[in-house]
Structures are given as structure tokens and as C-alpha cells.
mmCIF file of N, CA, C and O in Angstrom:
data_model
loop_
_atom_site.group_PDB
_atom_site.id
_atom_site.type_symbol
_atom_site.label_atom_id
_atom_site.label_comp_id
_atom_site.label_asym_id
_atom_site.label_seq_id
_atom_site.Cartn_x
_atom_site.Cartn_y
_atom_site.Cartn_z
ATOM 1 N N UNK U 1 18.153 -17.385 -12.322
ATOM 2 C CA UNK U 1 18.134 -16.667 -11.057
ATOM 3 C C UNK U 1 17.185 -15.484 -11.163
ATOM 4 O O UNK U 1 17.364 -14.634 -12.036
ATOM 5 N N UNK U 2 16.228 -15.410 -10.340
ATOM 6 C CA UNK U 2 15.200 -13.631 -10.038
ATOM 7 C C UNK U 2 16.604 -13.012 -9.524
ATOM 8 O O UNK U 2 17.683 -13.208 -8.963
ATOM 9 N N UNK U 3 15.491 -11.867 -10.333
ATOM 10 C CA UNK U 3 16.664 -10.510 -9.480
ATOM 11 C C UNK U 3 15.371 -10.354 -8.713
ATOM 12 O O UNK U 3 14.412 -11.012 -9.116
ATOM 13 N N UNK U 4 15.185 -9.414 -7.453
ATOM 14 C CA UNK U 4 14.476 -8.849 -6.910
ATOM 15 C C UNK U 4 14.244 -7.600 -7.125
ATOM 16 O O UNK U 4 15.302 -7.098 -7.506
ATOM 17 N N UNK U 5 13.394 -6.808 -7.083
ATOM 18 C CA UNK U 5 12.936 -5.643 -7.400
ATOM 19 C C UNK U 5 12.460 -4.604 -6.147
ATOM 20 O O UNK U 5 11.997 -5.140 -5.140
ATOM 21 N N UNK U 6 12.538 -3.526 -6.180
ATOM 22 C CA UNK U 6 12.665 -2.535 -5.195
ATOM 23 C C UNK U 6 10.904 -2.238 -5.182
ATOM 24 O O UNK U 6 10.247 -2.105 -6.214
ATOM 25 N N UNK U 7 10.232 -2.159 -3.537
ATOM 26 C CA UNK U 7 8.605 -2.001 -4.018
ATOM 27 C C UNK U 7 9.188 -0.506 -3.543
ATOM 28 O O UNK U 7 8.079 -0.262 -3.069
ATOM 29 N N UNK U 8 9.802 0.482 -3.304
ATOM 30 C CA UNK U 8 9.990 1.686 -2.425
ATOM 31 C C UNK U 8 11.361 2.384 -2.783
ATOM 32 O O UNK U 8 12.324 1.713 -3.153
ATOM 33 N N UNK U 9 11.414 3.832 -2.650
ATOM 34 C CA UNK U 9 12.154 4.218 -3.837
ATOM 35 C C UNK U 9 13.512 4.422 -2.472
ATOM 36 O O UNK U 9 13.421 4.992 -1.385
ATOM 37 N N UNK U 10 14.412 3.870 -2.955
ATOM 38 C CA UNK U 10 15.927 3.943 -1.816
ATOM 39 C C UNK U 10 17.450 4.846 -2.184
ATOM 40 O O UNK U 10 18.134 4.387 -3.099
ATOM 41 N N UNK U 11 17.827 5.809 -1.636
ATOM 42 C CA UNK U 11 18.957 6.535 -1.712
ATOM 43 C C UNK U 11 20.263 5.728 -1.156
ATOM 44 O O UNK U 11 20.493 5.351 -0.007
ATOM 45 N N UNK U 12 20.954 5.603 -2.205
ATOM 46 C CA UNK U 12 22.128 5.323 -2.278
ATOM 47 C C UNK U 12 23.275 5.483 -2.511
ATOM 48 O O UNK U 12 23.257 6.116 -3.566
ATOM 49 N N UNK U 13 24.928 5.236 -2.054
ATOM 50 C CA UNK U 13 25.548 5.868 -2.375
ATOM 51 C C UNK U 13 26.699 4.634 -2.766
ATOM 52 O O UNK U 13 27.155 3.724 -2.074
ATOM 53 N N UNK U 14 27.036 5.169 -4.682
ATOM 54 C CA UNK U 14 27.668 4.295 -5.256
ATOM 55 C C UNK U 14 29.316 3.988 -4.800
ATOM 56 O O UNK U 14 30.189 4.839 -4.968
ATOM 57 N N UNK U 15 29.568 2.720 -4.236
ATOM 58 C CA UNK U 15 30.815 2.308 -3.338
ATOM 59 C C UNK U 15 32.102 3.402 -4.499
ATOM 60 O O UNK U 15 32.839 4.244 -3.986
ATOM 61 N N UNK U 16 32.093 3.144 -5.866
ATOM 62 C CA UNK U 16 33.150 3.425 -6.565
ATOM 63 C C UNK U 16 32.668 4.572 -7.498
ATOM 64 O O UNK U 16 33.697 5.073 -7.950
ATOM 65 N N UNK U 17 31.831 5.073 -7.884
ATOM 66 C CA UNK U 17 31.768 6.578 -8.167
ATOM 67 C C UNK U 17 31.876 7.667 -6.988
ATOM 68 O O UNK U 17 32.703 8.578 -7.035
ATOM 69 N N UNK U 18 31.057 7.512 -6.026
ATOM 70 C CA UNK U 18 30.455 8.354 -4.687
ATOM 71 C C UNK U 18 29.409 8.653 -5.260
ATOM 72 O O UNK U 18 28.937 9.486 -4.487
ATOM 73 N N UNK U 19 28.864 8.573 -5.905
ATOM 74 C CA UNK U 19 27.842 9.675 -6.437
ATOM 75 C C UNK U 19 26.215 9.057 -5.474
ATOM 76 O O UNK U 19 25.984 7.876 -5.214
ATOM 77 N N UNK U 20 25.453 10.061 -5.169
ATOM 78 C CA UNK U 20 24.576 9.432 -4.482
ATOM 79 C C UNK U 20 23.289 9.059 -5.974
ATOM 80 O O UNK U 20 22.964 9.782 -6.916
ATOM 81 N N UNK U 21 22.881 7.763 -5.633
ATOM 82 C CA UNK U 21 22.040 7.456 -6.305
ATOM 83 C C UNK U 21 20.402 6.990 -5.808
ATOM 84 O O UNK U 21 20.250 6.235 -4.847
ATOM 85 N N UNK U 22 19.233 7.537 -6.586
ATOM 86 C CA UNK U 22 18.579 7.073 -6.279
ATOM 87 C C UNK U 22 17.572 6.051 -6.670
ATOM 88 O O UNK U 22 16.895 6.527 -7.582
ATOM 89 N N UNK U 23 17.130 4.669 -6.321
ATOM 90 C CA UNK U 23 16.577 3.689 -6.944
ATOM 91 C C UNK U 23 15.356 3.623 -7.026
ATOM 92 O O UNK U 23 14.934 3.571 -5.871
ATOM 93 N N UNK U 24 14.244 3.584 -7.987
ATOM 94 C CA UNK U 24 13.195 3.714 -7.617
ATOM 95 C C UNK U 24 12.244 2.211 -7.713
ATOM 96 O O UNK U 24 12.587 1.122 -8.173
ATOM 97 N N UNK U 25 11.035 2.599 -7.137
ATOM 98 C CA UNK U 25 9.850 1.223 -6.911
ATOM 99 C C UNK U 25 10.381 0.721 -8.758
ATOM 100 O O UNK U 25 10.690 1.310 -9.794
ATOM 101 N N UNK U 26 10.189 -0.996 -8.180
ATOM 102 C CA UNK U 26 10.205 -1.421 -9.730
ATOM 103 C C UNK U 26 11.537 -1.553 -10.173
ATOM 104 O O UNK U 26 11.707 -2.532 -10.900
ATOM 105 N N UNK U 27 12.374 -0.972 -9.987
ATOM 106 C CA UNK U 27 14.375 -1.219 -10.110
ATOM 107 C C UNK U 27 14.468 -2.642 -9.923
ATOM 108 O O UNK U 27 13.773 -3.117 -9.025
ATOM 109 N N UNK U 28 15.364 -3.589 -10.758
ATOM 110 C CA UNK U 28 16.370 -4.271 -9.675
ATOM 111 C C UNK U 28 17.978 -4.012 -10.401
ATOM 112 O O UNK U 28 18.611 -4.306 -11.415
ATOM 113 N N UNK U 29 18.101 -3.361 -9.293
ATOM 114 C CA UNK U 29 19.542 -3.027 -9.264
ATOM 115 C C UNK U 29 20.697 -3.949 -9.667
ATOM 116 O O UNK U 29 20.397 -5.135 -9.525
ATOM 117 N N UNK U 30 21.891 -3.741 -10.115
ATOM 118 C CA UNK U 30 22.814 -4.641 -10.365
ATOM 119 C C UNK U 30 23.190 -5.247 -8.746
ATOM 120 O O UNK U 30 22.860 -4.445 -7.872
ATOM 121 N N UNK U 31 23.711 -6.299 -8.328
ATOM 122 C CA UNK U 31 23.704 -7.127 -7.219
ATOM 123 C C UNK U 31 24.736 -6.093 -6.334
ATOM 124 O O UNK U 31 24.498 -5.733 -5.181
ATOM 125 N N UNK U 32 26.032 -5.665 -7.193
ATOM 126 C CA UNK U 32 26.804 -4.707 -6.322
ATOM 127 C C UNK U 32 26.342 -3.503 -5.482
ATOM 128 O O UNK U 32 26.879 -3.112 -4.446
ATOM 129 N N UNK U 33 25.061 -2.877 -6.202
ATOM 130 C CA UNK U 33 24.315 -1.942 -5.990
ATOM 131 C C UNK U 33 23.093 -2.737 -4.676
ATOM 132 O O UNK U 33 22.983 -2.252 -3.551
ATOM 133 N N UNK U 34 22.690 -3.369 -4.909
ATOM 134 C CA UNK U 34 21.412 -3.685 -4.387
ATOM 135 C C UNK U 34 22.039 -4.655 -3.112
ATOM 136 O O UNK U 34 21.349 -5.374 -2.389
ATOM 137 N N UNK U 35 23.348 -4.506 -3.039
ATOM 138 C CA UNK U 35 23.818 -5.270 -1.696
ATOM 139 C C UNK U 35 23.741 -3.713 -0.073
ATOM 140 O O UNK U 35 23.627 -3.598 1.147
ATOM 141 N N UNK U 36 23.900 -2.962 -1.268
ATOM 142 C CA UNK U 36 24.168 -1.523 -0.338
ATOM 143 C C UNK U 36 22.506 -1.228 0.605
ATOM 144 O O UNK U 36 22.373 -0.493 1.584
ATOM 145 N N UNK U 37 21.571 -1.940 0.023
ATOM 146 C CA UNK U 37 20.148 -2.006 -0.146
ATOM 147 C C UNK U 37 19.744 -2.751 1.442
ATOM 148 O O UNK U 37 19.079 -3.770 1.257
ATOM 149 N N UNK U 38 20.056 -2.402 3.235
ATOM 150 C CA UNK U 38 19.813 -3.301 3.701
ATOM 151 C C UNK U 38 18.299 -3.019 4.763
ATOM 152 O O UNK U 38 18.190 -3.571 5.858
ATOM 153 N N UNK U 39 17.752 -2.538 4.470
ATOM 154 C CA UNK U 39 16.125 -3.075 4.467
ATOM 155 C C UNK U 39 15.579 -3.534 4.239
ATOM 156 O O UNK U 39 15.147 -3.375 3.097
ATOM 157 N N UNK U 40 15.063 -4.509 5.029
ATOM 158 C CA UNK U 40 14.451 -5.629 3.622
ATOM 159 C C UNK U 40 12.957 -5.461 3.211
ATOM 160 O O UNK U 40 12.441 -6.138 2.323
ATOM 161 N N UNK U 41 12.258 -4.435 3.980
ATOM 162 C CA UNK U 41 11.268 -3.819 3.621
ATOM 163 C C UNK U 41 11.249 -3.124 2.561
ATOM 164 O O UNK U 41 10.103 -2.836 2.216
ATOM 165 N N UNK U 42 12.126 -2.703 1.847
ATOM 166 C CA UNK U 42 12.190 -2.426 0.419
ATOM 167 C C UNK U 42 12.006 -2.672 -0.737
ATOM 168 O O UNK U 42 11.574 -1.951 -1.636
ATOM 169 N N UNK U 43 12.508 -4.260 -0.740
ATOM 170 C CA UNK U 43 12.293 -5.307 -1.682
ATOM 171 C C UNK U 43 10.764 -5.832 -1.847
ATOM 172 O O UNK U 43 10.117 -5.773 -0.801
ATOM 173 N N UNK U 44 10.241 -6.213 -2.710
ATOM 174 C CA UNK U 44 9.395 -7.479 -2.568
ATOM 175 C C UNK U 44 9.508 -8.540 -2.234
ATOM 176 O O UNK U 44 10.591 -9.050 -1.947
ATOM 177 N N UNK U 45 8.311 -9.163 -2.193
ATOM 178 C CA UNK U 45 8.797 -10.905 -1.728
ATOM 179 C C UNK U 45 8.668 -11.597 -2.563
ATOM 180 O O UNK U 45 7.597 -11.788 -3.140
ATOM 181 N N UNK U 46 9.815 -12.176 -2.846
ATOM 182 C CA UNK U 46 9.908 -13.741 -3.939
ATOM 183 C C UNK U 46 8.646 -13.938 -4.159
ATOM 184 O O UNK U 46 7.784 -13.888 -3.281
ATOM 185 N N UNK U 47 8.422 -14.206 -5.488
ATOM 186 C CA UNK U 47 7.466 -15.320 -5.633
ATOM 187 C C UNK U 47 8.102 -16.707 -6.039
ATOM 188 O O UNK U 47 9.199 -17.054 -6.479
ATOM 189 N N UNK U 48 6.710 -17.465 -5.632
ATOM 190 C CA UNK U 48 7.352 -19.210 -6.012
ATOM 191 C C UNK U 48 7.899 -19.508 -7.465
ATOM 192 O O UNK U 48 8.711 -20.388 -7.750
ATOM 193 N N UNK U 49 7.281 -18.577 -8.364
ATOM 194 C CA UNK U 49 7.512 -19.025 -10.020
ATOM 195 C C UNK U 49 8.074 -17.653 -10.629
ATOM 196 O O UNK U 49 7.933 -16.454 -10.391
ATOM 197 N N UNK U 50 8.690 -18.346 -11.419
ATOM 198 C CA UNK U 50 8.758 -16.931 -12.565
ATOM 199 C C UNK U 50 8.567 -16.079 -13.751
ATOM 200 O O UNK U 50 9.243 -15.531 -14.621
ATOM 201 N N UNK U 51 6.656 -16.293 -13.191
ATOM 202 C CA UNK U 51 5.926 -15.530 -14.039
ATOM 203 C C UNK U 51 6.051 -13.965 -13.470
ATOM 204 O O UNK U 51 6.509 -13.583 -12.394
ATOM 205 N N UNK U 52 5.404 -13.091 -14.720
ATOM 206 C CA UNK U 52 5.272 -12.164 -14.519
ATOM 207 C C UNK U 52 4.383 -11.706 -13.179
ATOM 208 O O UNK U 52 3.695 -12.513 -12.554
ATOM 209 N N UNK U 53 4.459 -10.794 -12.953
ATOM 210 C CA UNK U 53 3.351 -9.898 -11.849
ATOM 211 C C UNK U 53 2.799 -9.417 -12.359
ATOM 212 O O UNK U 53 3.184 -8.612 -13.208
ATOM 213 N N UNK U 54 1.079 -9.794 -11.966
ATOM 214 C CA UNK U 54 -0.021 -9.308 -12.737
ATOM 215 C C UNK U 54 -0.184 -7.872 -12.679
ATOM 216 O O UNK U 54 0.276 -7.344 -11.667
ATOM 217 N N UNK U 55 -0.756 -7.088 -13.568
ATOM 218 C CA UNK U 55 -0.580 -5.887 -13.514
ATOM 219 C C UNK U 55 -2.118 -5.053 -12.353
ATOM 220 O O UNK U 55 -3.165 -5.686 -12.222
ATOM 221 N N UNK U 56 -2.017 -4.303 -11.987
ATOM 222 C CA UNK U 56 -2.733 -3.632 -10.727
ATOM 223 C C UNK U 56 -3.864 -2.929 -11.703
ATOM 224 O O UNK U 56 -3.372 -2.310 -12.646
ATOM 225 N N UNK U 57 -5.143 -2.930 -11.629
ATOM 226 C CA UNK U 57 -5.734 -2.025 -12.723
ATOM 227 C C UNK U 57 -6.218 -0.715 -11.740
ATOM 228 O O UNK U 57 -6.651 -0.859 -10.597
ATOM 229 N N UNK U 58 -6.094 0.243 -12.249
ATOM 230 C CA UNK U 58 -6.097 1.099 -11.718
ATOM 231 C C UNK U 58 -7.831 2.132 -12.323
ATOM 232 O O UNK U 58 -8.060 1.970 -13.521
ATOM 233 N N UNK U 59 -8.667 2.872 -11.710
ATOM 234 C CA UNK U 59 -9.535 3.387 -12.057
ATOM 235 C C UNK U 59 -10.996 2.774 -11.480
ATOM 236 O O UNK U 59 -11.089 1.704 -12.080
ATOM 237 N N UNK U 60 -11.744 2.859 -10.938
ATOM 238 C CA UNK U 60 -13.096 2.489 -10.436
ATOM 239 C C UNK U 60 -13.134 1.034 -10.532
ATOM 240 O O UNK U 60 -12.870 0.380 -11.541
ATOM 241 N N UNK U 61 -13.560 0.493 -9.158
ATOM 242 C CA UNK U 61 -14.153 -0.880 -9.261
ATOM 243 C C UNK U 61 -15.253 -1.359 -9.910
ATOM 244 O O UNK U 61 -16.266 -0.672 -10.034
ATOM 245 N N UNK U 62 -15.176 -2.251 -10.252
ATOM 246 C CA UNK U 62 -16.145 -3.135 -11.046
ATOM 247 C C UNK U 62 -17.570 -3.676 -10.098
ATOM 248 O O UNK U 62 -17.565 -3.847 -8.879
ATOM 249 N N UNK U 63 -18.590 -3.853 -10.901
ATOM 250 C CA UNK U 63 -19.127 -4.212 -9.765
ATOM 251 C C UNK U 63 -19.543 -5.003 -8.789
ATOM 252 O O UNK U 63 -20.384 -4.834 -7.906
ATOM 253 N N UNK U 64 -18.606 -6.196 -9.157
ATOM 254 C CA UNK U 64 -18.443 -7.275 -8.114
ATOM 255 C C UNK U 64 -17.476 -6.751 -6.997
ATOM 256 O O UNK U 64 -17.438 -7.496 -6.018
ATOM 257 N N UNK U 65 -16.611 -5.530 -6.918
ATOM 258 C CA UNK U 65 -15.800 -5.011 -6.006
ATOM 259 C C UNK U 65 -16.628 -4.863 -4.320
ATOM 260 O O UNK U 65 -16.076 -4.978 -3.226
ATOM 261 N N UNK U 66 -17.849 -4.625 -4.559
ATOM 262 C CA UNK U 66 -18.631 -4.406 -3.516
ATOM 263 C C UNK U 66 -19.234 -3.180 -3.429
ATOM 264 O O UNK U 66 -19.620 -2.770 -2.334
ATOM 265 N N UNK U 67 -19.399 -2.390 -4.661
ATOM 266 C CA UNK U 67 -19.852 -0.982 -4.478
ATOM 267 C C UNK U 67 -21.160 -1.014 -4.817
ATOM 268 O O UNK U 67 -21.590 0.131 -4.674
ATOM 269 N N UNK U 68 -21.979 -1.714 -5.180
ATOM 270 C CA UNK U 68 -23.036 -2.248 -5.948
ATOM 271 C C UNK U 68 -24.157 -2.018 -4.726
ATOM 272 O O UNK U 68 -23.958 -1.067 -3.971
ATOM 273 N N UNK U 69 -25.415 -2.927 -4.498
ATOM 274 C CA UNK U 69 -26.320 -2.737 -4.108
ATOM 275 C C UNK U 69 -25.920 -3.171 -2.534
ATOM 276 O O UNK U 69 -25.095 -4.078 -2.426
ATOM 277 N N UNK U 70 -26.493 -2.535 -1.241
ATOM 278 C CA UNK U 70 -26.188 -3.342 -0.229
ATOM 279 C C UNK U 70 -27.506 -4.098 0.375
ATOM 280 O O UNK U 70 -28.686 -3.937 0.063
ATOM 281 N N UNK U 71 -26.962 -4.917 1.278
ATOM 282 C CA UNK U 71 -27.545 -5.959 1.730
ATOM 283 C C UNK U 71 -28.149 -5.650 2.680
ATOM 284 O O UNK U 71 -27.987 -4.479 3.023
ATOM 285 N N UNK U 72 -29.150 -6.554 3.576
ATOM 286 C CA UNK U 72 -29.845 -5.884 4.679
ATOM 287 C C UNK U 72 -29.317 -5.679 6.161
ATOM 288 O O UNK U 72 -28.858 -6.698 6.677
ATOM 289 N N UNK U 73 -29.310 -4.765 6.767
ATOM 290 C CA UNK U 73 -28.665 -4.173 7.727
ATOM 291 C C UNK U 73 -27.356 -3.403 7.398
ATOM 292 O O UNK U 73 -26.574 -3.363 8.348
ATOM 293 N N UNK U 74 -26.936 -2.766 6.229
ATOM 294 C CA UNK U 74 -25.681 -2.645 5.773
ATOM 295 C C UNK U 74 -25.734 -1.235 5.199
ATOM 296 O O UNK U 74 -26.217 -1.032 4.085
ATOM 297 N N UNK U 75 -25.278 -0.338 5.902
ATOM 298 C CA UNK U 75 -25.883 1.188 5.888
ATOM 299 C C UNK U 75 -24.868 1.945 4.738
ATOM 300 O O UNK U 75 -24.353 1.172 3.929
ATOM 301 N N UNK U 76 -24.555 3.337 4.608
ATOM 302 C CA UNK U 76 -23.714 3.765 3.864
ATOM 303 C C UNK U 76 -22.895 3.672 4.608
ATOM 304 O O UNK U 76 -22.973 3.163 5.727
ATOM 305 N N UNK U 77 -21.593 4.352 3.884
ATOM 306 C CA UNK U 77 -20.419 4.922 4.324
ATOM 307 C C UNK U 77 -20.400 6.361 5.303
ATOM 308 O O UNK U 77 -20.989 7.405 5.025
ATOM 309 N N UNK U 78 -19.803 6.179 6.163
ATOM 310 C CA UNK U 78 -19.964 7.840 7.411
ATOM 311 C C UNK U 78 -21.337 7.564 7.447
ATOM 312 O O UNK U 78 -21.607 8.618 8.022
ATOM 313 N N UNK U 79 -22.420 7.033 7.315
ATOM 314 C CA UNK U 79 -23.847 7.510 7.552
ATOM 315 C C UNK U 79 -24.083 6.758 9.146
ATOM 316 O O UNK U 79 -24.862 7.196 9.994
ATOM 317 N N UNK U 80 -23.386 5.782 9.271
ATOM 318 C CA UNK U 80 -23.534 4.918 10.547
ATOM 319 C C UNK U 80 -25.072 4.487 10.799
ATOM 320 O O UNK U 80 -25.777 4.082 9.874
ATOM 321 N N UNK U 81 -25.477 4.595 11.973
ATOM 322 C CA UNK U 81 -26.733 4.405 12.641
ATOM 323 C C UNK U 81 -27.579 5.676 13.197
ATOM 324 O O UNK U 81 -27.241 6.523 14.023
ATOM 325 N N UNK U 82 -28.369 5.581 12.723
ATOM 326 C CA UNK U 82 -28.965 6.930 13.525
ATOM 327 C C UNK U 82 -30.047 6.709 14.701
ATOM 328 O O UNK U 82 -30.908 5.846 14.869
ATOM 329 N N UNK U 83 -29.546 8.145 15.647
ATOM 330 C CA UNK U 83 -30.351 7.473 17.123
ATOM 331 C C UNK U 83 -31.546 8.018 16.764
ATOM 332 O O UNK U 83 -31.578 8.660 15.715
ATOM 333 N N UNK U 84 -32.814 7.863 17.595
ATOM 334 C CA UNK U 84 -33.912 8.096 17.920
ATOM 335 C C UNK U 84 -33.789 9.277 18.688
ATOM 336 O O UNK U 84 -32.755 9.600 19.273
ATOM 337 N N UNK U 85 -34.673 9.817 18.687
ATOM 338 C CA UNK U 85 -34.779 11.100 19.573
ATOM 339 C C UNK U 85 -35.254 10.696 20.849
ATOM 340 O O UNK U 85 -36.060 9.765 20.827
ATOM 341 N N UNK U 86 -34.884 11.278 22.209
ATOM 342 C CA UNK U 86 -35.205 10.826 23.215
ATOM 343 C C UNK U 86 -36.191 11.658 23.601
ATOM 344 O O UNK U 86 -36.187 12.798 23.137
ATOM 345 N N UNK U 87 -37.057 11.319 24.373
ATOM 346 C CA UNK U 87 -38.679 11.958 24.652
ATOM 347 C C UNK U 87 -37.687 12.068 26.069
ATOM 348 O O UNK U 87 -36.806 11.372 26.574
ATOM 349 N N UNK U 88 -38.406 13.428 26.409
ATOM 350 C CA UNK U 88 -38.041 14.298 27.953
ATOM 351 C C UNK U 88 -39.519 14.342 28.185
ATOM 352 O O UNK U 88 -40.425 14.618 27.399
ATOM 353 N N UNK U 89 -39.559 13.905 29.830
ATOM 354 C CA UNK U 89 -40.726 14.774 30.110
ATOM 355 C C UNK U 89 -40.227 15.474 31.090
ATOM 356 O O UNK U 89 -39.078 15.453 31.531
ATOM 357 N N UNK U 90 -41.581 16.411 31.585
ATOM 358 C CA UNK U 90 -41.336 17.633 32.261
ATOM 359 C C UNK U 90 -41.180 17.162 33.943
ATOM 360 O O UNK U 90 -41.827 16.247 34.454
ATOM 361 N N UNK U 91 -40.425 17.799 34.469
ATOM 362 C CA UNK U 91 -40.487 17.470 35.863
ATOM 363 C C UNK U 91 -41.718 18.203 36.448
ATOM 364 O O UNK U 91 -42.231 19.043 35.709
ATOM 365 N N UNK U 92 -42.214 18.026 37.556
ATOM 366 C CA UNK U 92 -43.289 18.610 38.173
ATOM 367 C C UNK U 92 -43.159 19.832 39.360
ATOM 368 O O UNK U 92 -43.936 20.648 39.857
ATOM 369 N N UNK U 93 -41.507 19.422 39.545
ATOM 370 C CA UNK U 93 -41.525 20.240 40.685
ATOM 371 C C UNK U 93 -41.598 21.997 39.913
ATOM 372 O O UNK U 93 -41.281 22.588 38.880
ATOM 373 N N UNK U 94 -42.291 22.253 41.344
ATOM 374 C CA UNK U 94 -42.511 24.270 41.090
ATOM 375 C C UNK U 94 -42.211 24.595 42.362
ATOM 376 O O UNK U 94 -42.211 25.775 42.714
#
């Protein structure tokens, strides 16, 4: 049987101590505990097998991430498009 695991950290309060407890991302609670648990946005979602969960690497993308060279028509970041200056001419009236 998976236990399920908490992605979000949840305050709880234990049926037979009182004591308030809190569970954090990554927990799975004993079933008595984790019944008290009714969000289900809390949990993760099953996976089909029961391999591990790959681990998240954390620190700068690589450079197949997309930070690398850009392509044509494909500007920076915040830099957007820049307009042209618009030519005024002078009116005539005096």
C-alpha cells in the first residue's frame, strides 16, 4: 500500500492528545492523523508505480533549459519591441 504524502504544510489537531500539530510538505502521516487531513489539495497525486520521486535539481538551468542563444525574431526578457519614432510635421497654419 502508498502512503500519500503532504505537498503543503497542514495544522492539525490530534483527536486523542488535543495538542495542535503541525504536518509538513513531504510527511505522510499515520492514516489516523492524515484522515483529519480533508483537502485534497494538500496531498499529492498517486503515482501509477512505486518508484521513487525524482529529485527536483535545484540551482541554474542547463543549457538546453532555453537560456542559451535565441532564435530569430525572439527578443530579451522586459526588452519587448521597440517603436520607431514618429516623424511630426509642422502644421502651416499662422
Amino acid at each position: 500500500m502508498q502512503v500519500r504524502r503532504l505537498i503543503a504544510a497542514v495544522y492539525v489537531k490530534d483527536p486523542t492528545t488535543h495538542e495542535d500539530l503541525i504536518l509538513l510538505p513531504g510527511e505522510g502521516p499515520a492514516p489516523e492523523i492524515a484522515a483529519l487531513v480533508t483537502n485534497p489539495d494538500a496531498w499529492d497525486v498517486p503515482s501509477q508505480d512505486d518508484a521513487e520521486p525524482e529529485p527536483i535539481a535545484v540551482g541554474e538551468p542547463g543549457p538546453a533549459a532555453g537560456g542559451g542563444e535565441r532564435g530569430p525574431g525572439q527578443e530579451e526578457a522586459g526588452g519587448g519591441t521597440k517603436k520607431s519614432s514618429s516623424r511630426r510635421t509642422r502644421s502651416s497654419s499662422a
